[in-house]
PDB file of C-alpha atoms in Angstrom:
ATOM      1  CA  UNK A 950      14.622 -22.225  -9.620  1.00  0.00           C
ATOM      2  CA  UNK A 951      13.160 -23.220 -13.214  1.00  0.00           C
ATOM      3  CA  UNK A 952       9.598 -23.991 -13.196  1.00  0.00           C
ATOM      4  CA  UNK A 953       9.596 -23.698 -17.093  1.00  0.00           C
ATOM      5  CA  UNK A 954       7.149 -26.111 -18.799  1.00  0.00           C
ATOM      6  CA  UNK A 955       5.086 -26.885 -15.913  1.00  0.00           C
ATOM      7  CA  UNK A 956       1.501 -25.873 -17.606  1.00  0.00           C
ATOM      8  CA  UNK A 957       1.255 -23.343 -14.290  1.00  0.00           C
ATOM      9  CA  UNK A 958      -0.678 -20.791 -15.900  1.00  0.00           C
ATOM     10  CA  UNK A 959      -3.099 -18.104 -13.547  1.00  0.00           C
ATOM     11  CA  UNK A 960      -3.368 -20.355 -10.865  1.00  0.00           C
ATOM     12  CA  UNK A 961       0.229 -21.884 -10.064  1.00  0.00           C
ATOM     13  CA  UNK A 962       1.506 -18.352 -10.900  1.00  0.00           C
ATOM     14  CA  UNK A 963      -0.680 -17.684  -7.826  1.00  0.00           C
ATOM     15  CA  UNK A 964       1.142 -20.173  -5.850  1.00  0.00           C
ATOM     16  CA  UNK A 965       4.492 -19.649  -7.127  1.00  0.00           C
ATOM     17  CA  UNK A 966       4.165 -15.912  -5.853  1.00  0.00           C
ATOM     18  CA  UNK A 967       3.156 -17.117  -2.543  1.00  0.00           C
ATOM     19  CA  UNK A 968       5.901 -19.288  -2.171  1.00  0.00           C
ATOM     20  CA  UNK A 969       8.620 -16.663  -3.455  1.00  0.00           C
ATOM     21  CA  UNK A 970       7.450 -14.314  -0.647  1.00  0.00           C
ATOM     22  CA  UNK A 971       9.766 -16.966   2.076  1.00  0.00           C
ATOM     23  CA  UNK A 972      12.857 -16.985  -0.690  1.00  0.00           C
ATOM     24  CA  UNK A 973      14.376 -13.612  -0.677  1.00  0.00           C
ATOM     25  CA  UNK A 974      17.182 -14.607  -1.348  1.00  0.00           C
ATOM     26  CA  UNK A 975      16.748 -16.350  -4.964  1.00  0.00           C
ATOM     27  CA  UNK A 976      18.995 -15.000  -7.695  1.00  0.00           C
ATOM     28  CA  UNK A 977      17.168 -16.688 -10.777  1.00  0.00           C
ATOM     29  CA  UNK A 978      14.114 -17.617 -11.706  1.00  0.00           C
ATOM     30  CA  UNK A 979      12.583 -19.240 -15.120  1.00  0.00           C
ATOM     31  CA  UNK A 980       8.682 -19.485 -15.649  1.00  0.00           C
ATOM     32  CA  UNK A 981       9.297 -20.004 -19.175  1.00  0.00           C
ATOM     33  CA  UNK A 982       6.315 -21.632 -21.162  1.00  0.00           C
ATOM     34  CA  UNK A 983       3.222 -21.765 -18.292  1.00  0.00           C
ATOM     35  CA  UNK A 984       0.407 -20.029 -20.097  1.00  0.00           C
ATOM     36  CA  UNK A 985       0.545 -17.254 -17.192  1.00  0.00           C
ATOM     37  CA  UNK A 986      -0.912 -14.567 -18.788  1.00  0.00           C
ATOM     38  CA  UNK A 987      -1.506 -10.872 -17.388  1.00  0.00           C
ATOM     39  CA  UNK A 988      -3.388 -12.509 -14.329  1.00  0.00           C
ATOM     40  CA  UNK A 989      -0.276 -14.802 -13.633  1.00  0.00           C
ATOM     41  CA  UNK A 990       1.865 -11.746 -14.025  1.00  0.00           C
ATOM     42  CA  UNK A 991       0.488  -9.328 -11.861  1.00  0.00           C
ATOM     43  CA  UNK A 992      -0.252 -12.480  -9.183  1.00  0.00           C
ATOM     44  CA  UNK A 993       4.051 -12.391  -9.512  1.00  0.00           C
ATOM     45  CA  UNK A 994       4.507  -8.487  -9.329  1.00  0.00           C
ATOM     46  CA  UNK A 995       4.496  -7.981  -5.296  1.00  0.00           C
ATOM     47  CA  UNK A 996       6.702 -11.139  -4.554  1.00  0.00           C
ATOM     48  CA  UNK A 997       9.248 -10.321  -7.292  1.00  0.00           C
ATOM     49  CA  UNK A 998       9.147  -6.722  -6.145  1.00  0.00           C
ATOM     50  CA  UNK A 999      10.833  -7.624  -2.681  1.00  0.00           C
ATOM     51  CA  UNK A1000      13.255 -10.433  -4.596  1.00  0.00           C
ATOM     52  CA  UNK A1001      16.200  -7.390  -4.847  1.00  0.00           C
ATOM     53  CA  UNK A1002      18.801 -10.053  -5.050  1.00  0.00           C
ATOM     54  CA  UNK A1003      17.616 -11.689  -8.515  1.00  0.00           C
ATOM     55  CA  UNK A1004      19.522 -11.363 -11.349  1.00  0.00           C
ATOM     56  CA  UNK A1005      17.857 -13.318 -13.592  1.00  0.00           C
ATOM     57  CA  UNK A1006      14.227 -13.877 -14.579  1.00  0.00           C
ATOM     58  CA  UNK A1007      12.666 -15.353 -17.116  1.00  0.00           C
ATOM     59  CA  UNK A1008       9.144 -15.205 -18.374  1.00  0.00           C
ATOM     60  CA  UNK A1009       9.533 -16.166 -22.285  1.00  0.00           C
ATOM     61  CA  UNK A1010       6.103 -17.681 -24.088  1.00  0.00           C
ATOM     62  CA  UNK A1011       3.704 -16.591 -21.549  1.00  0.00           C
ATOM     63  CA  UNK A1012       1.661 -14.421 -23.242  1.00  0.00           C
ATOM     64  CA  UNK A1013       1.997 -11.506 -20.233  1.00  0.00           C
ATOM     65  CA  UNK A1014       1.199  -9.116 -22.901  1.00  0.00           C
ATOM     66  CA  UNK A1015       1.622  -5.251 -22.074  1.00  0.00           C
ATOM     67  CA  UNK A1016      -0.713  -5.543 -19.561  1.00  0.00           C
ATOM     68  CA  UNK A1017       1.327  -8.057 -17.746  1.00  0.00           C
ATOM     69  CA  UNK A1018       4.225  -6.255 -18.054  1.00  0.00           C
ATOM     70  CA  UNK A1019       3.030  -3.486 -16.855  1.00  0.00           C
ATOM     71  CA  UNK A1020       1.904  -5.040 -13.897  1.00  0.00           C
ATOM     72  CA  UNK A1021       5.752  -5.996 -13.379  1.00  0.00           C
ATOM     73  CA  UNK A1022       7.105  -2.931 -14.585  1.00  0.00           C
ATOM     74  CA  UNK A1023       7.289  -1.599 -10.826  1.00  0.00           C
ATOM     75  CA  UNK A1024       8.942  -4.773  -9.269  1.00  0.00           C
ATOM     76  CA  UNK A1025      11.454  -4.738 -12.009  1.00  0.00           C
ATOM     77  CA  UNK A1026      12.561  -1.149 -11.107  1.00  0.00           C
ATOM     78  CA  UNK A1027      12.940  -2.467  -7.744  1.00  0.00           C
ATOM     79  CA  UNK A1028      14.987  -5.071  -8.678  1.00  0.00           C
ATOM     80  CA  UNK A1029      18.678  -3.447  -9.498  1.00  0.00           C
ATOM     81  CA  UNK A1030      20.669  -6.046  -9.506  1.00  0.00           C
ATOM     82  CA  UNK A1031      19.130  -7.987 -12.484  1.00  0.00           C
ATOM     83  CA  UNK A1032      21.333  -8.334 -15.363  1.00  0.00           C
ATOM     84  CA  UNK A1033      19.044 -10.571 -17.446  1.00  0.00           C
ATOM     85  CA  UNK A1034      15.241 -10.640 -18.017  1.00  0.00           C
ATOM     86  CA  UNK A1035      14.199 -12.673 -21.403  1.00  0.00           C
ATOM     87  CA  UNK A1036      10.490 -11.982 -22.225  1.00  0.00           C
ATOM     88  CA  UNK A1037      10.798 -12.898 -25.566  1.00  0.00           C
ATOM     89  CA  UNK A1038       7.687 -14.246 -27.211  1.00  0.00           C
ATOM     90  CA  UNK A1039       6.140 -12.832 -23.729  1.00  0.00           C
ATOM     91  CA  UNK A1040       4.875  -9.258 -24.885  1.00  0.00           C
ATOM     92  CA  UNK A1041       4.668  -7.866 -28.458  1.00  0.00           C
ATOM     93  CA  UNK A1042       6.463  -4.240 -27.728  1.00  0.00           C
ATOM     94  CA  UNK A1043       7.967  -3.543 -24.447  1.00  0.00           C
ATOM     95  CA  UNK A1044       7.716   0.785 -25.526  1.00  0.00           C
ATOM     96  CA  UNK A1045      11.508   1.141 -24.266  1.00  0.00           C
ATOM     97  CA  UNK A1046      11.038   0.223 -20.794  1.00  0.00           C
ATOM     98  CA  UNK A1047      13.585  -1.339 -18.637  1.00  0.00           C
ATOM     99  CA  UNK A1048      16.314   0.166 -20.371  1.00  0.00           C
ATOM    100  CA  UNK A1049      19.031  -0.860 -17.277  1.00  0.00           C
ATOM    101  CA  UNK A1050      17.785  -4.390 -18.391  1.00  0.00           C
ATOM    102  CA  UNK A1051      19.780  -6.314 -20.816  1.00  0.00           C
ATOM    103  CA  UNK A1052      16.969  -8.389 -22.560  1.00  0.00           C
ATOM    104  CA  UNK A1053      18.039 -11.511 -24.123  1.00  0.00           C
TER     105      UNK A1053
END
């Protein structure tokens, strides 16, 4: 599903993670470029944690910061079959987390 460029931020972020909770089954995801910030992430953090089929998410240009990622840093342990998770321009230093994760 790419939702990338849809001006979501907070609130769609919000509805996006309500939605996600009825597709288990989704193996990629792109929120690239939606202003989501660390509320938009965390709002994302309990769906994505039961999404163990994704391989692919990405959450470039969203300004999560480490606060945001943090917030998704327990989903993403959950998630073990992800392959590829591209936050760049999403947090300024990830500290060496995710290292299963190839970043791209």
């Amino acid at each position: 599903l790419n939702l990338s460029w849809c001006r979501l931020e907070t609130d769609g972020a919000v509805a996006v993670a309500g939605a996600l909770e009825r597709m288990g089954d989704m193996r990629a995801l792109s929120l690239s470029a939606n202003g989501l910030g660390v509320g938009g992430a965390a709002a994302l953090a309990a769906a994505l944690g039961r999404m163990d089929r994704m391989t692919s998410l990405e959450l470039s240009g969203n300004g999560i910061g480490l606060g945001g990622a943090g917030a998704l840093e327990h989903a993403l342990t959950r998630m073990d079959k992800m392959t590829s998770l591209d936050l760049r321009g999403a947090v300024a230093n990830l500290g060496g987390r995710w290292r299963n994760v190839t970043l791209v």
